[in-house]
Coordinates of C-alpha atoms in Angstrom, one line a residue:
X1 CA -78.2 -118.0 -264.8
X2 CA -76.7 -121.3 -263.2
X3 CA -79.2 -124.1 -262.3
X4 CA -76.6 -124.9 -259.6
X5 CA -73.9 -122.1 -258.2
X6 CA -71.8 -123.5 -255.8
X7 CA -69.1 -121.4 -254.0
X8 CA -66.2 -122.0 -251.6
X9 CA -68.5 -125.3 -250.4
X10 CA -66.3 -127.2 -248.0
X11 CA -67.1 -129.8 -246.0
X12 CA -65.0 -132.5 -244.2
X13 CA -61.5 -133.8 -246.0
X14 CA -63.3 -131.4 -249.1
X15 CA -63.0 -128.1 -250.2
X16 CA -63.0 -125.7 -250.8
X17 CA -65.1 -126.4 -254.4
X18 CA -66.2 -123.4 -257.0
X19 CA -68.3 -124.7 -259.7
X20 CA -71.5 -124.3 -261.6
X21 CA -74.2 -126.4 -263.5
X22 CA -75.9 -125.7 -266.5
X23 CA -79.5 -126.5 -266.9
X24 CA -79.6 -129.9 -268.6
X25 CA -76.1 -130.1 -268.3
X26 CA -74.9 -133.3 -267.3
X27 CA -71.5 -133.6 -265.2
X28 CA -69.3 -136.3 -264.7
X29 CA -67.4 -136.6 -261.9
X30 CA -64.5 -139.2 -261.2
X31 CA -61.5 -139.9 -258.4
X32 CA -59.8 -142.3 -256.5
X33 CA -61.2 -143.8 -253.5
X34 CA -61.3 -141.6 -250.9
X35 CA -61.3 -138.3 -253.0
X36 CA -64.0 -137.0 -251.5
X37 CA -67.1 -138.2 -254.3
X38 CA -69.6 -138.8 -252.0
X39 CA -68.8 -136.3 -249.4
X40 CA -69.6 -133.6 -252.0
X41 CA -72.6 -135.3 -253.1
X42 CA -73.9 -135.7 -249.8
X43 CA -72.5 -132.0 -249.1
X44 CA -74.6 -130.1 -252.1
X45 CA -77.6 -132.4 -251.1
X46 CA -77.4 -130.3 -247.5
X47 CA -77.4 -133.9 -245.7
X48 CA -73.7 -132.9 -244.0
X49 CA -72.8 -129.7 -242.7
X50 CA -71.2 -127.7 -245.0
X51 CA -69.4 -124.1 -245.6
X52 CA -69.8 -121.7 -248.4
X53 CA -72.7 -120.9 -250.5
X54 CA -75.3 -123.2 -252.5
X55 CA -77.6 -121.6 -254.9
X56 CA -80.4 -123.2 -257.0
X57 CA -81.5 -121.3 -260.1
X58 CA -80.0 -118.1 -258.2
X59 CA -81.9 -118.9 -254.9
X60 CA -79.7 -119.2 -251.9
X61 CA -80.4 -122.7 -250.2
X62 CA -80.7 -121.1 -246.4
X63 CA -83.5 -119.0 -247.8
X64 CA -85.2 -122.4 -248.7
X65 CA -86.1 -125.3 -246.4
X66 CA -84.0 -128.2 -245.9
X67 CA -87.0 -130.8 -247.4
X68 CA -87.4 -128.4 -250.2
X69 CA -83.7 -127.8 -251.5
X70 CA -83.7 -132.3 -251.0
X71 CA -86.4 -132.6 -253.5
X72 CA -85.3 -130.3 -255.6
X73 CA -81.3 -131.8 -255.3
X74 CA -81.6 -134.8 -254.8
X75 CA -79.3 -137.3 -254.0
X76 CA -78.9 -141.0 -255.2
X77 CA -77.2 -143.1 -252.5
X78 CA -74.6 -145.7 -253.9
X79 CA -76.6 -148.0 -251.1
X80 CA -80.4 -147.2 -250.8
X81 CA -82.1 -146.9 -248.3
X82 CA -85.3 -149.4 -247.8
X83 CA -87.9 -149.3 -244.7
X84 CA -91.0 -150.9 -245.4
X85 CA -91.7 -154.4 -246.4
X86 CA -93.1 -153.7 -249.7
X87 CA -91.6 -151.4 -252.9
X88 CA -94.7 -149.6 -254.0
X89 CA -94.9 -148.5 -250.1
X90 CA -91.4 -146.1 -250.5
X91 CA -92.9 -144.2 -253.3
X92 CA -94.5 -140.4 -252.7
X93 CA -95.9 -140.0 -255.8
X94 CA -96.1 -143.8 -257.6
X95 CA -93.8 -143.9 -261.2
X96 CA -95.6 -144.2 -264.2
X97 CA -95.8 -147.5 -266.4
X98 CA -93.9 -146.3 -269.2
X99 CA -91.0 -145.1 -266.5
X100 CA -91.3 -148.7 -264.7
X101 CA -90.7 -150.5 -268.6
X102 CA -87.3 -148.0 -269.3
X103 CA -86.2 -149.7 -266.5
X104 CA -87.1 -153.4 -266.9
X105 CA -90.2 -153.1 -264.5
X106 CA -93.7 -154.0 -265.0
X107 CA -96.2 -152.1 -262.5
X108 CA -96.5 -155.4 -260.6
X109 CA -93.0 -154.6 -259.0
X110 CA -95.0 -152.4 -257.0
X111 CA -96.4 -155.0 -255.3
X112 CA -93.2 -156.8 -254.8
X113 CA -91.4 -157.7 -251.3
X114 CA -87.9 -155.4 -250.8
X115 CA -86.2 -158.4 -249.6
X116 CA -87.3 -160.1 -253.1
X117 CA -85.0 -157.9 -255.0
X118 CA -82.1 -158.1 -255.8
X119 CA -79.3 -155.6 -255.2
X120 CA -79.1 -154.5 -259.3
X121 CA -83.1 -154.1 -258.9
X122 CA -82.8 -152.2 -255.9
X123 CA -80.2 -149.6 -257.7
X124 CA -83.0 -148.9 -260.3
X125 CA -85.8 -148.6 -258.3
X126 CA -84.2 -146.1 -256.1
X127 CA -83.4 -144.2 -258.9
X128 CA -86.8 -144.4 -260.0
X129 CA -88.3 -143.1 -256.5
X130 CA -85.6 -140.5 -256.9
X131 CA -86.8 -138.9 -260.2
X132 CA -90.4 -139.5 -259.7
X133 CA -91.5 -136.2 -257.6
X134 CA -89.0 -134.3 -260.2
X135 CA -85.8 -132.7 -259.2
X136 CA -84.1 -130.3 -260.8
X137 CA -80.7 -131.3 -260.2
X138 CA -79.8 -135.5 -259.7
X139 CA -76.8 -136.3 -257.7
X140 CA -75.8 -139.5 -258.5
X141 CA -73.1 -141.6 -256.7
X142 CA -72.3 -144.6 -259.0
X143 CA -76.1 -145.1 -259.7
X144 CA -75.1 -148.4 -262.2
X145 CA -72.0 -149.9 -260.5
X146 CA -74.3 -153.1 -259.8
X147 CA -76.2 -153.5 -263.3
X148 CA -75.1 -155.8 -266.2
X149 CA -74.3 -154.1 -269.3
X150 CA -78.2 -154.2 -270.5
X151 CA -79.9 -152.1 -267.7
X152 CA -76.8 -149.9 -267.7
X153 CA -78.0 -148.9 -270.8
X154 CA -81.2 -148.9 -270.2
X155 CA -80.7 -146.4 -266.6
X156 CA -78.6 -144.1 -268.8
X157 CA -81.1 -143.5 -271.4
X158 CA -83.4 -142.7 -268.9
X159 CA -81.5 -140.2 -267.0
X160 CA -80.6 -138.4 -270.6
X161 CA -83.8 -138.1 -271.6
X162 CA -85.0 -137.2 -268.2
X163 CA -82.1 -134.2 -268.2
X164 CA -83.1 -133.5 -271.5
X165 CA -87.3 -133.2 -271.5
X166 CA -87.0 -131.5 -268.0
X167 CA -83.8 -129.3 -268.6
X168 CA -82.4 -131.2 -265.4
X169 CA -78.7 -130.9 -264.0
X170 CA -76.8 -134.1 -263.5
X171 CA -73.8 -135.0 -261.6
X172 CA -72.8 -138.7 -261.7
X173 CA -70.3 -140.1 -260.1
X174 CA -67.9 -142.9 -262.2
X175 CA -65.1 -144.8 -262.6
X176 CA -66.1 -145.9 -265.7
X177 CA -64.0 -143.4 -268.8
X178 CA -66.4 -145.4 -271.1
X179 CA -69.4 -144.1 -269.2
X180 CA -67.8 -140.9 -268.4
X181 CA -67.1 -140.2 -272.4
X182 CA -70.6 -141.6 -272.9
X183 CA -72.8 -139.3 -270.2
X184 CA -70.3 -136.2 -269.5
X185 CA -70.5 -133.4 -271.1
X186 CA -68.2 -131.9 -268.9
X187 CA -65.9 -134.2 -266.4
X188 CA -64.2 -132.7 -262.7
X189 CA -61.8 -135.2 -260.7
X190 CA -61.5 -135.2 -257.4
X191 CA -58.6 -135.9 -255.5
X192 CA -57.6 -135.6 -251.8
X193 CA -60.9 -133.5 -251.3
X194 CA -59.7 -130.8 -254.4
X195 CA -60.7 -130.6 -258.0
X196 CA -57.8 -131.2 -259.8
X197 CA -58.9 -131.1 -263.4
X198 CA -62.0 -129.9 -265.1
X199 CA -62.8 -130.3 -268.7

């Protein structure tokens, strides 16, 4: 069974999209500007409104609440969200020392201001508060496009080894056919709301 069916799913400018994710599969997902990345991203994640059917492990998402279906898809931003002074303060379920290191952190970040980071450490700590309560499926929308070459590396061991200990779907949004080759194991493009090749 699919850890992610997804059938006839339109949404604005998109669609419709048939398509289906693997457990641990990891899917990369490129296009022009415009193509329609993020408004599919944002459409599986249930945050826009949406036709066709969404299933999760063969579950239908309207049988499941809309906070439920989020934490189990959930959706990386390519511009995150912040809304309280302090990092550690934006964090359910507080990450673990060994996930703040992958990532460059000590567990003094914690403790650190928002408006102290900077955008690149803002990108990994999002990503961090996104895998902490554990999702099934990550949606990610360019999760690395701020990060020099050393904690692009580091962000996409994580998320392999996260896929792989937790049998976790991935789709990551790119422009980068390095990092496409590197993370796909299968690669859609999108353009003018349509897949138009699939490998």
């Amino acid at each position: 069974m699919p850890l992610l069916t997804v059938r006839d799913l339109t949404s604005l400018h998109l669609g419709p999209l048939s398509f289906e994710l693997a457990a641990g599969e990891r899917l990369a997902l490129s296009g022009p500007s415009g193509a329609g990345k993020s408004l599919l991203l944002r459409a599986l994640a249930d945050l826009d409104p949406h036709g066709g059917e969404l299933a999760l492990a063969g579950v239908d998402a309207l049988r499941m609440r809309a906070a439920e279906w989020r934490r189990q898809v959930a959706y990386l931003p390519a511009e995150s969200a912040w809304w309280h002074d302090l990092v550690g303060a934006h964090f359910c379920q507080l990450p673990k020392p060994a996930e703040l290191e992958a990532l460059g952190f000590d567990p003094g970040v914690l403790q650190w201001q928002v408006a102290r980071c900077s955008t690149g450490e803002r990108q990994r700590l999002a990503l961090l508060r996104l895998i902490t309560p554990g999702p099934r499926v990550l949606l990610l929308d360019e999760p690395t496009a701020a990060l020099d070459p050393e904690n692009v590396t580091r962000v996409e061991r994580l998320l392999l080894d996260y896929c792989q200990q937790r049998e976790a779907g991935l789709i990551w949004v790119s422009h980068d056919p390095a990092q496409i080759a590197r993370i796909g194991e299968r690669h859609l493009r999108l353009q003018g709301g349509q897949i138009v090749t699939g490998t």
